[in-house]
mmCIF file of C-alpha atoms in Angstrom:
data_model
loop_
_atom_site.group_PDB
_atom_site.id
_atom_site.type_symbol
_atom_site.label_atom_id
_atom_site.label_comp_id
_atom_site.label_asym_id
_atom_site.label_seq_id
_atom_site.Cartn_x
_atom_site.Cartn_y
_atom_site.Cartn_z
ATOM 1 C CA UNK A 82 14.203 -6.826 23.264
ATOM 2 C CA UNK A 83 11.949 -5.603 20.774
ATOM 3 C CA UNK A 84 9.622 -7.688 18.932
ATOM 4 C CA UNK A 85 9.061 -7.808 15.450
ATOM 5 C CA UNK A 86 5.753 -5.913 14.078
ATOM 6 C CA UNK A 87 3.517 -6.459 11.114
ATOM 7 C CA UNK A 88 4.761 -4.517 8.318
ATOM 8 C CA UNK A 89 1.792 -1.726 7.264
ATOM 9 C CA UNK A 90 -0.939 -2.475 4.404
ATOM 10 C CA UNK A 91 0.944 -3.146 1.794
ATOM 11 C CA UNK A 92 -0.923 -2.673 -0.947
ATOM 12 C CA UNK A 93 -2.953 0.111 -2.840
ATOM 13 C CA UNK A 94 -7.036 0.730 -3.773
ATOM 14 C CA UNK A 95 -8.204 -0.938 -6.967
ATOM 15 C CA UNK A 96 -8.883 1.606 -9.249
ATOM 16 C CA UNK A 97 -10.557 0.298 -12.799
ATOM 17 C CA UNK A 98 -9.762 -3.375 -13.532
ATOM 18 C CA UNK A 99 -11.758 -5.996 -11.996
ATOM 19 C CA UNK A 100 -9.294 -7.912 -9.722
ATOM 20 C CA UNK A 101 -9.914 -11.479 -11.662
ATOM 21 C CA UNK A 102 -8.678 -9.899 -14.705
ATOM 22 C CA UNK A 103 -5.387 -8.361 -12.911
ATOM 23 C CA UNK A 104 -1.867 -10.129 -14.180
ATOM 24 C CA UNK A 105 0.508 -8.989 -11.493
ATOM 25 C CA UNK A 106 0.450 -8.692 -8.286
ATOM 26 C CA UNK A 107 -0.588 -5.310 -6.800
ATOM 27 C CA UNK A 108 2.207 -2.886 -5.978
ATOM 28 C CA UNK A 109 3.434 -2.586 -2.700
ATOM 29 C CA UNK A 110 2.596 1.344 -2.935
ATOM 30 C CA UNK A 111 -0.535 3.166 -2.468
ATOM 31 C CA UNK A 112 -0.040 5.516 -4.428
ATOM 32 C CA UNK A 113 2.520 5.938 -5.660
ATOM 33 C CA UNK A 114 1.471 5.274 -9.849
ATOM 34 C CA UNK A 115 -0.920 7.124 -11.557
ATOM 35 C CA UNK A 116 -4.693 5.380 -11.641
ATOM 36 C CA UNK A 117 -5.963 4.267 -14.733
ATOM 37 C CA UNK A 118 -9.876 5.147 -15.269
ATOM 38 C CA UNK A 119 -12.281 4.435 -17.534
ATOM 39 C CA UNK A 120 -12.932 7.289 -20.387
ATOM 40 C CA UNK A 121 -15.826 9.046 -19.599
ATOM 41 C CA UNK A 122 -17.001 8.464 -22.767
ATOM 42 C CA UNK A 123 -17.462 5.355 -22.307
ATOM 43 C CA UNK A 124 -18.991 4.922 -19.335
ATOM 44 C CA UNK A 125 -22.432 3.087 -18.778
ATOM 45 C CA UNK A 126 -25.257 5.519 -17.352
ATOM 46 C CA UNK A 127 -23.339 8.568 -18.008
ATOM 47 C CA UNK A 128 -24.907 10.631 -20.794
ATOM 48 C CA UNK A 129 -28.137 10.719 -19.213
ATOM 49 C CA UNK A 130 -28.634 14.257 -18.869
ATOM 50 C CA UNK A 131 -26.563 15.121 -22.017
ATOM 51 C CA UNK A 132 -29.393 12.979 -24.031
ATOM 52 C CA UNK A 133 -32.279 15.105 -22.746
ATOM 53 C CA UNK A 134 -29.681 18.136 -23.745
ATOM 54 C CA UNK A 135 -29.273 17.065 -27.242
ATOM 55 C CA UNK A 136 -33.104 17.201 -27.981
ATOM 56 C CA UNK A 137 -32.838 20.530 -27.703
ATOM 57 C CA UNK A 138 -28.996 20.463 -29.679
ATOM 58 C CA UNK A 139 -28.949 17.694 -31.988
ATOM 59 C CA UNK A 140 -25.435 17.680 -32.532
ATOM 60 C CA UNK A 141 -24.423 18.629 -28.962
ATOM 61 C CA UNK A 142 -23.787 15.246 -27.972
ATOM 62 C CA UNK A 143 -21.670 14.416 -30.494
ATOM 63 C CA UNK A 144 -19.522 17.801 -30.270
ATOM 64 C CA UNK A 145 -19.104 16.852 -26.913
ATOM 65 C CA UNK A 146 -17.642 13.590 -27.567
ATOM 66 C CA UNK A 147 -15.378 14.798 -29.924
ATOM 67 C CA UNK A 148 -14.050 17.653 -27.750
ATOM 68 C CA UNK A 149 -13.535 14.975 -24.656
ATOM 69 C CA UNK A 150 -11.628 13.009 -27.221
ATOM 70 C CA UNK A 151 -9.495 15.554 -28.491
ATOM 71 C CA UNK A 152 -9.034 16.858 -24.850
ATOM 72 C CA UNK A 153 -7.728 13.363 -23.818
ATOM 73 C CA UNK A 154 -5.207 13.422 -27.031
ATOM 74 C CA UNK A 155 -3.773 16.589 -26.075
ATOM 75 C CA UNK A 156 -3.346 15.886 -22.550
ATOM 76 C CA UNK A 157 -0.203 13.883 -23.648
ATOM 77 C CA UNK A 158 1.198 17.032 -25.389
ATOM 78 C CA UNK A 159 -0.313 20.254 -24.148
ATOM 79 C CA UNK A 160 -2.219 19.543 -20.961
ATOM 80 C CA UNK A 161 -2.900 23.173 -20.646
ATOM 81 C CA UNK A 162 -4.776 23.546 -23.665
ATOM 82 C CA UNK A 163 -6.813 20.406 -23.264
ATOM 83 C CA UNK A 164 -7.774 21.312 -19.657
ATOM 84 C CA UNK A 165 -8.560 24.844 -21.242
ATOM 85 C CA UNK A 166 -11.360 22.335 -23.652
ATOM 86 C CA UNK A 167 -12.785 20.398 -20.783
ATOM 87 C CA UNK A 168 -12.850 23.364 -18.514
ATOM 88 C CA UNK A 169 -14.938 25.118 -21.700
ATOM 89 C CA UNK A 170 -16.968 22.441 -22.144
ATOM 90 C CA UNK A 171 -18.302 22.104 -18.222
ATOM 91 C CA UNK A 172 -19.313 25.724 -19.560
ATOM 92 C CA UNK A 173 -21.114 24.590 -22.415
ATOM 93 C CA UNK A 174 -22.546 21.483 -21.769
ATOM 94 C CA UNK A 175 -23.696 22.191 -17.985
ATOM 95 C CA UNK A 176 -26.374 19.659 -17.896
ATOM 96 C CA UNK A 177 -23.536 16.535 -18.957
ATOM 97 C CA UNK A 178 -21.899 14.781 -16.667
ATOM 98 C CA UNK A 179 -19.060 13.953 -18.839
ATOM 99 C CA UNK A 180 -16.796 16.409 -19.060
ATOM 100 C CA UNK A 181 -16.799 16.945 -15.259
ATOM 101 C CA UNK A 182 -16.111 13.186 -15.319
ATOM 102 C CA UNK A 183 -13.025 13.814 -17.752
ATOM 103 C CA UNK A 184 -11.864 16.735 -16.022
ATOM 104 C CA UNK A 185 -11.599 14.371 -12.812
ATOM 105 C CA UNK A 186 -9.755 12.329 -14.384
ATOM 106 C CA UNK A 187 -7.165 14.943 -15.345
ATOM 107 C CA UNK A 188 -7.036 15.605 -11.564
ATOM 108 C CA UNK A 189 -7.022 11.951 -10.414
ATOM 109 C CA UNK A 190 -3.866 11.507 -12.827
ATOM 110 C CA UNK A 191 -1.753 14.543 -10.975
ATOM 111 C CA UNK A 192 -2.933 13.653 -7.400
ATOM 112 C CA UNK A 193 -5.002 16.480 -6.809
ATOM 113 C CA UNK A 194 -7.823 14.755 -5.201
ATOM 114 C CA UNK A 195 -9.988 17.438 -3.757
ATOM 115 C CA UNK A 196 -10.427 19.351 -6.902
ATOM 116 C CA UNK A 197 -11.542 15.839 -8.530
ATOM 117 C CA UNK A 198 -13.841 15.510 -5.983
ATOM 118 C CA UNK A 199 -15.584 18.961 -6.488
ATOM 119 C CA UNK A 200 -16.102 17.691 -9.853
ATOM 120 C CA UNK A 201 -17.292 13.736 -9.450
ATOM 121 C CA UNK A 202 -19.815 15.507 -7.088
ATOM 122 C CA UNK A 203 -21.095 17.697 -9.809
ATOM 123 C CA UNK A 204 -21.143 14.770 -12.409
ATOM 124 C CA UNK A 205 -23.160 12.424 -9.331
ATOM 125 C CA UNK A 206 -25.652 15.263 -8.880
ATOM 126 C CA UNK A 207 -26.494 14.846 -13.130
ATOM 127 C CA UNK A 208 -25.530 11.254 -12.786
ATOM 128 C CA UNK A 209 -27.343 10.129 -9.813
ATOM 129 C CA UNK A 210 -27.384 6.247 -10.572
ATOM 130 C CA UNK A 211 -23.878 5.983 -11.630
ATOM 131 C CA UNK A 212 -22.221 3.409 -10.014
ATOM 132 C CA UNK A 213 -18.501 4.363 -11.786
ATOM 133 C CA UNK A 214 -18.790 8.037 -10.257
ATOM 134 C CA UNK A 215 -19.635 6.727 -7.289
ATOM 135 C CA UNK A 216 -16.556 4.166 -6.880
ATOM 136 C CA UNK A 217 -14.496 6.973 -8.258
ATOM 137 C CA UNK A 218 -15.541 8.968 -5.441
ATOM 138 C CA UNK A 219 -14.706 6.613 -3.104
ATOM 139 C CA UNK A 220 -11.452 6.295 -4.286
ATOM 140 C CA UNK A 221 -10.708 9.685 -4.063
ATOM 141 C CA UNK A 222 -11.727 10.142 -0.682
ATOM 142 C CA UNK A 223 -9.736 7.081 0.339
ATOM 143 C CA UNK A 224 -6.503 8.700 -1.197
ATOM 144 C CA UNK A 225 -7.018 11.599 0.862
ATOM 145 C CA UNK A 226 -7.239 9.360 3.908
ATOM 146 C CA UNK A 227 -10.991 10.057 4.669
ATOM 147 C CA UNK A 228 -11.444 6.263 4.843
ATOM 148 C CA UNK A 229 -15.104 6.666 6.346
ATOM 149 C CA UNK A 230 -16.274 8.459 3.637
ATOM 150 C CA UNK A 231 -14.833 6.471 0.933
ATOM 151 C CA UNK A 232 -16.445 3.960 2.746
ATOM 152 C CA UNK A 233 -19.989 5.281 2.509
ATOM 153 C CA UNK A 234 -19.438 5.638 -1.278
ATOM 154 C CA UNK A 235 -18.773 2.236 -2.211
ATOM 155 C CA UNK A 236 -21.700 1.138 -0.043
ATOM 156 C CA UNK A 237 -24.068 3.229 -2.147
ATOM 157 C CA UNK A 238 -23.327 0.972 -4.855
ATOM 158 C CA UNK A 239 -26.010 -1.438 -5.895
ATOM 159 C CA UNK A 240 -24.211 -4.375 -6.898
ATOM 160 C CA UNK A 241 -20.641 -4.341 -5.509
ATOM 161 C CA UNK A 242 -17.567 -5.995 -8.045
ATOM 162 C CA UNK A 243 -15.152 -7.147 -6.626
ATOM 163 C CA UNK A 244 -12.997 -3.744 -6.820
ATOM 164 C CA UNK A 245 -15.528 -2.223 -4.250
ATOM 165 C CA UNK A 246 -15.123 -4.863 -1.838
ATOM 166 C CA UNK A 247 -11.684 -5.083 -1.614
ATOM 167 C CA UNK A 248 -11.418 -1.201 -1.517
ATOM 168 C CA UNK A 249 -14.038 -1.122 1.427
ATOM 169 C CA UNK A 250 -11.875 -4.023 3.167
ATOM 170 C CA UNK A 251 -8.875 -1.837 2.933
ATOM 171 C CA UNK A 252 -10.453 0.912 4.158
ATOM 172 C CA UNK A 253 -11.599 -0.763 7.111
ATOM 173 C CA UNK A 254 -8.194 -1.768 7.615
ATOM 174 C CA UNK A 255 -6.745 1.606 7.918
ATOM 175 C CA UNK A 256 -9.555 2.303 10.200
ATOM 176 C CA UNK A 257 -8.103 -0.320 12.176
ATOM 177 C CA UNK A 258 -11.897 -1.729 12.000
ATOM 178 C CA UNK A 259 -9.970 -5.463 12.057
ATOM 179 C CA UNK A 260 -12.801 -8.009 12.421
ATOM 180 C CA UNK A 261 -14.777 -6.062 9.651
ATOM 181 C CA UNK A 262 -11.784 -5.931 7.925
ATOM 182 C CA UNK A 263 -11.286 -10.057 8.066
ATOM 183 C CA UNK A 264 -15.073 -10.837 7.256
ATOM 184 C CA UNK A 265 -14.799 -8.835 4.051
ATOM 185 C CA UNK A 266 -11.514 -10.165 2.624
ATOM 186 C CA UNK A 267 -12.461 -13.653 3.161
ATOM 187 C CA UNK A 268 -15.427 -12.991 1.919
ATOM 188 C CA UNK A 269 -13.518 -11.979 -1.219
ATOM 189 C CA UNK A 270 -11.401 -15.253 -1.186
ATOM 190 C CA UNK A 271 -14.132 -17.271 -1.111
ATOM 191 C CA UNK A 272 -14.825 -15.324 -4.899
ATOM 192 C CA UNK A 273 -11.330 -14.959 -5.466
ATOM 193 C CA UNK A 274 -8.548 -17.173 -4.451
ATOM 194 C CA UNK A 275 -5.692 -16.813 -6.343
ATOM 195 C CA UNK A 276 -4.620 -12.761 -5.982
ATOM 196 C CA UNK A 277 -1.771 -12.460 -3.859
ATOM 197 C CA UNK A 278 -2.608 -9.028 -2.431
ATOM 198 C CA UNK A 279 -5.876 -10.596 -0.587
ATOM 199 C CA UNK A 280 -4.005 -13.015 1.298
ATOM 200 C CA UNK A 281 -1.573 -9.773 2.224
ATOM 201 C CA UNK A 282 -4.020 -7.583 3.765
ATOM 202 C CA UNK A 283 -5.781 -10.472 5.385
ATOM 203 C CA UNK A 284 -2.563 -12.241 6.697
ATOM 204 C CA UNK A 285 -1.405 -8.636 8.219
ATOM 205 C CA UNK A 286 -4.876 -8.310 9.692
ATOM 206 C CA UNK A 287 -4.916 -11.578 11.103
ATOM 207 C CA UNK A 288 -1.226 -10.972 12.989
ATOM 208 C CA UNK A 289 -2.903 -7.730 14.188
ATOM 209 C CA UNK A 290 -5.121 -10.057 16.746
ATOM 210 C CA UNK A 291 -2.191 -12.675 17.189
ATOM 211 C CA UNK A 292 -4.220 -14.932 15.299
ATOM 212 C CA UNK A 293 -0.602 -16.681 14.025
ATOM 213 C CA UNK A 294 -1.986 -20.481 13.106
ATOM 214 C CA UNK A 295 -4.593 -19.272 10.802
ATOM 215 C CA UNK A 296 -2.470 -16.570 9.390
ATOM 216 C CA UNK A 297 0.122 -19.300 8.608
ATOM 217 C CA UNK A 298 -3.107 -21.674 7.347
ATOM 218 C CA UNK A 299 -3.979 -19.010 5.093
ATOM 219 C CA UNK A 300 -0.576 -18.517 4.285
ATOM 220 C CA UNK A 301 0.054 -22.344 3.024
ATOM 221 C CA UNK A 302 -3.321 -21.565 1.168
ATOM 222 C CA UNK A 303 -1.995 -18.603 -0.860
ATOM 223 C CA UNK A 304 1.664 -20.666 -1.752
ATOM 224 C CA UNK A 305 -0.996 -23.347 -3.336
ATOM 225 C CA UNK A 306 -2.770 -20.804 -5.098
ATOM 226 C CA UNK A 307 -0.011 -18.332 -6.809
ATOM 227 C CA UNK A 308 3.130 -19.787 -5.279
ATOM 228 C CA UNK A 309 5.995 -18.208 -4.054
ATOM 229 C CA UNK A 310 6.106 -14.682 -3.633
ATOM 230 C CA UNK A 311 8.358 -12.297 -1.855
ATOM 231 C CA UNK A 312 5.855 -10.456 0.465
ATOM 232 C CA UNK A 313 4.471 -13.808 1.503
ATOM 233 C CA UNK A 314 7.413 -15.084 2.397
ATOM 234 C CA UNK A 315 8.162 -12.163 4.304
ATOM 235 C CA UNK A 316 4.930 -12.271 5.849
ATOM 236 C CA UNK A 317 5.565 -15.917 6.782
ATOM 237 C CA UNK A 318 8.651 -14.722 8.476
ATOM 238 C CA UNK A 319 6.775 -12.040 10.557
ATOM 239 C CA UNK A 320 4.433 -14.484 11.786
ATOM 240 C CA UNK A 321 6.372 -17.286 12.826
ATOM 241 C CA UNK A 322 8.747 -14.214 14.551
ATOM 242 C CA UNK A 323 6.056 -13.211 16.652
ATOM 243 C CA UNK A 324 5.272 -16.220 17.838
ATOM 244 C CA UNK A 325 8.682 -16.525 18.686
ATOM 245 C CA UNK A 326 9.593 -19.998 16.036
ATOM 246 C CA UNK A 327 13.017 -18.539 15.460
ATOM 247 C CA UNK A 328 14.506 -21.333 13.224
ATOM 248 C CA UNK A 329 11.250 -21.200 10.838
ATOM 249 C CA UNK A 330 11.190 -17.131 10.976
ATOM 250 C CA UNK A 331 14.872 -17.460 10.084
ATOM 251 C CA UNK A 332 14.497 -19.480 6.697
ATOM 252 C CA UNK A 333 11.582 -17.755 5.602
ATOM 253 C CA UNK A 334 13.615 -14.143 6.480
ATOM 254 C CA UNK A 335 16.004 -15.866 4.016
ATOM 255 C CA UNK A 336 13.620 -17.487 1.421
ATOM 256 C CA UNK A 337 11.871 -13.818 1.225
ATOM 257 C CA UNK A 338 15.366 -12.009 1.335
ATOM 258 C CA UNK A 339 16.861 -13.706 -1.617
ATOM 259 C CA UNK A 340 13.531 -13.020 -3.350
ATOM 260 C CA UNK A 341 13.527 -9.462 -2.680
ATOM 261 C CA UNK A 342 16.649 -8.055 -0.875
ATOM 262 C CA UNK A 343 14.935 -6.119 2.666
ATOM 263 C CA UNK A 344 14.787 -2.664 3.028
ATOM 264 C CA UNK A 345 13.583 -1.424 6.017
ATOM 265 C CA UNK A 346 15.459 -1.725 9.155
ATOM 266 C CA UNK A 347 13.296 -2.501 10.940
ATOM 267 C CA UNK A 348 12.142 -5.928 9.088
ATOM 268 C CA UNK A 349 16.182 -6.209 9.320
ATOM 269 C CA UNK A 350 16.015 -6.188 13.098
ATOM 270 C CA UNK A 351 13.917 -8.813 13.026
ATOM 271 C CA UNK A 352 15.492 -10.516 10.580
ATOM 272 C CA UNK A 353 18.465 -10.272 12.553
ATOM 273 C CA UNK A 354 17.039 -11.512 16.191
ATOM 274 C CA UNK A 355 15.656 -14.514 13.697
ATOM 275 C CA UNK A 356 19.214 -15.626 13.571
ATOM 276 C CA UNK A 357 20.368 -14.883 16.421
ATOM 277 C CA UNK A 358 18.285 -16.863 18.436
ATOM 278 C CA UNK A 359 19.114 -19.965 16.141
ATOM 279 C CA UNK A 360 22.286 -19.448 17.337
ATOM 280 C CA UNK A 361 23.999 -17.452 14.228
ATOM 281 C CA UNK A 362 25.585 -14.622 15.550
ATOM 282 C CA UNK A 363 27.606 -13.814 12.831
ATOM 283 C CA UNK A 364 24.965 -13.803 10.233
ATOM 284 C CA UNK A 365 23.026 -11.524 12.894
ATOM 285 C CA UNK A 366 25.945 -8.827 12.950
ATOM 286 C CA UNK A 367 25.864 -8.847 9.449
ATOM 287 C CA UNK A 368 22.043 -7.994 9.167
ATOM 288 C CA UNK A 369 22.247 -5.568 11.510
ATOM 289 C CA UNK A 370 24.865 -3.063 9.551
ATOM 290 C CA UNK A 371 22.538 -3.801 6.924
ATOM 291 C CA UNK A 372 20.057 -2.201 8.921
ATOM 292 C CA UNK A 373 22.276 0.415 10.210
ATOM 293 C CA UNK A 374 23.362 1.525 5.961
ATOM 294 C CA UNK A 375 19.803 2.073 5.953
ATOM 295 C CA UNK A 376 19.457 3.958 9.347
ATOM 296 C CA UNK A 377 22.409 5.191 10.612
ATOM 297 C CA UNK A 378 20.325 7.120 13.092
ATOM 298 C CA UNK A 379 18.863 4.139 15.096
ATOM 299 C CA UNK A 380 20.949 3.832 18.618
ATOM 300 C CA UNK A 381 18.923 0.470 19.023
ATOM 301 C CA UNK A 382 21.076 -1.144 16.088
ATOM 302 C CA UNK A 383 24.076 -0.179 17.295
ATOM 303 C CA UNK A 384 23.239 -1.601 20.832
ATOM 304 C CA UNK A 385 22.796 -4.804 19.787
ATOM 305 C CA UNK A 386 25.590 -5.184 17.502
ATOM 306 C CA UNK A 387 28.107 -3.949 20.641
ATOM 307 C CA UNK A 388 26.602 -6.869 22.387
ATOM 308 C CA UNK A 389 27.113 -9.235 20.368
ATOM 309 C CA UNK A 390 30.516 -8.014 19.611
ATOM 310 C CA UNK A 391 31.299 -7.814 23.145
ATOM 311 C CA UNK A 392 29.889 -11.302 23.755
ATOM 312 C CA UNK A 393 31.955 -12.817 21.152
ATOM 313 C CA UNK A 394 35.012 -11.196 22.341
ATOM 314 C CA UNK A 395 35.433 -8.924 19.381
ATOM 315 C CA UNK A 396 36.569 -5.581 21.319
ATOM 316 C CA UNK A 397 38.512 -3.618 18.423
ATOM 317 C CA UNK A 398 35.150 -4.254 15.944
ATOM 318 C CA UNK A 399 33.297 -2.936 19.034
ATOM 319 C CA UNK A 400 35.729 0.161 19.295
ATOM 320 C CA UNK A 401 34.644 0.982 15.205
ATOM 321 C CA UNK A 402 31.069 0.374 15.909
ATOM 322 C CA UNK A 403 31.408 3.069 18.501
ATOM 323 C CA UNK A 404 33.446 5.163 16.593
ATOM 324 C CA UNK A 405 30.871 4.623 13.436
ATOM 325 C CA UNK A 406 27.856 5.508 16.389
ATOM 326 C CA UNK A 407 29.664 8.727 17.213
ATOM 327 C CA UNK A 408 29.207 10.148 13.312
ATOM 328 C CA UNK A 409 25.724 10.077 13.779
ATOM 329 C CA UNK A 410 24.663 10.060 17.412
ATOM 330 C CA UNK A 411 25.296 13.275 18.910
ATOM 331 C CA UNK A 412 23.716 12.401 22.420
ATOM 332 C CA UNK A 413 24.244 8.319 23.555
ATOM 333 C CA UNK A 414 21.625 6.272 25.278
ATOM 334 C CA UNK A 415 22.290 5.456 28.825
ATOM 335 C CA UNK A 416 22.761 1.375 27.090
ATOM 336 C CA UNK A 417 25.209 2.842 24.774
ATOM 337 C CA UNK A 418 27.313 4.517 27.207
ATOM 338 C CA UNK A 419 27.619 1.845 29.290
ATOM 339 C CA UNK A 420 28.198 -0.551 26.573
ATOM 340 C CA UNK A 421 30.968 2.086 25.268
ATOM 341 C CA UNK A 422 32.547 1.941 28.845
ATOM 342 C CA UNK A 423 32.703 -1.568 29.167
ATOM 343 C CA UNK A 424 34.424 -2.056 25.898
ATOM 344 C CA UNK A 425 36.960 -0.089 26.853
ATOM 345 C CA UNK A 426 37.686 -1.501 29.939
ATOM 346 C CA UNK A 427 37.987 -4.485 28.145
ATOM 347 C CA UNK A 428 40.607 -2.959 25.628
ATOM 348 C CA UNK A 429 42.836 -1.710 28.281
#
């Protein structure tokens, strides 16, 4: 029987707002939303170069503002033509940081990571004591999955917010770097204690080393702190599944459920072997063509149901299970053959 497994990191990198000032919890996607980042007009240490520049060109500074500004205004109307401004003024202001630092933003907004990059690099090269380039960087490289690098960007930071941390914790845990991983976050909680999404990553961390009593400990500590929440109370559920509490795992499968319906069938499986080892075979059936509406693929799902249907002496259900198997399996298990023979020996 297959046990239940932590779900994946659930949440996404920290991209501008310091984590004390956040109001919601963080999204269960990466990346799914667009980042929001500071204007590069208005960022501390940037206009270093550009100062030196304007000696020469009094109003250059200036000019350059305004064109970033006006860039950023058209970007919500005619991208093209405000690209075609920050891509002139990288030409004309060569020495200033900022408009590379604007045109990565333009590229962190569509996704396009690499060509960012190219240009945060530039901007670090005129910017060298930046500490904003050099988290953007980071960032970047962590949403193109080069974790290690990311890595060695936040590290160049001086003085570390609390952004960079939990970024570089995250990081770690995609590395599958675990015990760094742990030190960090808590770390972080000991700063920060009432953001759900630090309890999430170090709760999933924590069930990675079947370290189940202190996940649940820190668990209890996050209800305390920002109450009940959906992916906590799923987590709950995956931890007291694992270590194979089946009546506990059920309610909180429930409690979490009825918060926030589950998706994935695989949560569903174990959702479903929750019940049935408390004895509710019914309610298990019934979670597993949940699973099945969402995977209609999975042979496993449809094993288990036939067993329990078979068990409970439910033989024409069994026959439309089958019959619903044979839509989308073109080639049975060995299990589900056998399964489908029995039943209809049992029919006859």
């Amino acid at each position: 029987m297959a046990r239940p497994c932590a779900s994946p990191v659930p949440v996404g990198i920290r991209w501008m707002e310091p984590i004390w000032k956040a109001q919601a919890p963080c999204r269960i996607s990466s990346f799914n939303t667009l980042p929001t980042i500071p204007s590069p007009t208005a960022i501390p240490n940037c206009s270093e170069p550009s100062r030196r520049y304007s000696k020469r060109f009094k109003m250059s500074d200036q000019q350059l503002t305004n064109t970033i500004l006006r860039a950023e205004a058209l970007m919500k109307s005619n991208w093209i033509h405000g690209l075609n401004l920050l891509e002139k003024a990288v030409k004309d202001y060569p020495e200033d940081p900022r408009p590379y630092m604007s045109l990565a933003e333009f590229y962190i907004r569509r996704q396009l990571f690499d060509k960012a990059i190219k240009n945060l690099q530039t901007a670090s090269k005129l910017a060298p004591q930046n500490d904003s380039i050099k988290y953007l960087l980071g960032n970047c490289y962590f949403a193109t999955g080069d974790y290690r690098t990311a890595i060695v960007y936040y590290d160049m930071i001086k003085n570390p917010f609390t952004d960079v941390q939990y970024n570089k914790a995250l990081a770690l845990a995609h590395l599958g770097e675990t015990n760094q991983c742990i030190a960090l976050t808590k770390e972080l909680l000991n700063k920060v204690d009432n953001l759900p999404f630090l309890y999430f990553l170090l709760v999933e961390q924590l069930l990675r080393l079947s370290e189940y009593d202190e996940a649940l400990a820190y668990i209890r500590r996050a209800e305390q702190k920002v109450g009940k929440h959906g992916h906590l109370m799923f987590l709950k559920a995956i931890v007291y599944a694992q270590d194979q509490k089946w009546l506990q795992a059920y309610n909180a499968f429930t409690e979490a459920d009825r918060i926030r319906p589950l998706k994935e069938p695989n949560y569903l499986f174990s959702y479903a072997m929750s019940a049935l080892h408390t004895g509710l075979d019914d309610k298990a059936i019934e979670i597993l063509f949940r699973a099945v509406e969402k995977d209609p693929y999975n042979h496993a799902l449809y094993e288990q149901i036939l067993r329990l249907q078979i068990r409970k002496g439910r033989y024409k259900d069994a026959i439309e299970t089958v019959e619903k198997a044979e839509k989308y399996i073109t080639r049975f298990t060995p299990v589900l053959n056998l399964l489908k023979s029995r039943i209809k020996q049992e029919d006859t």
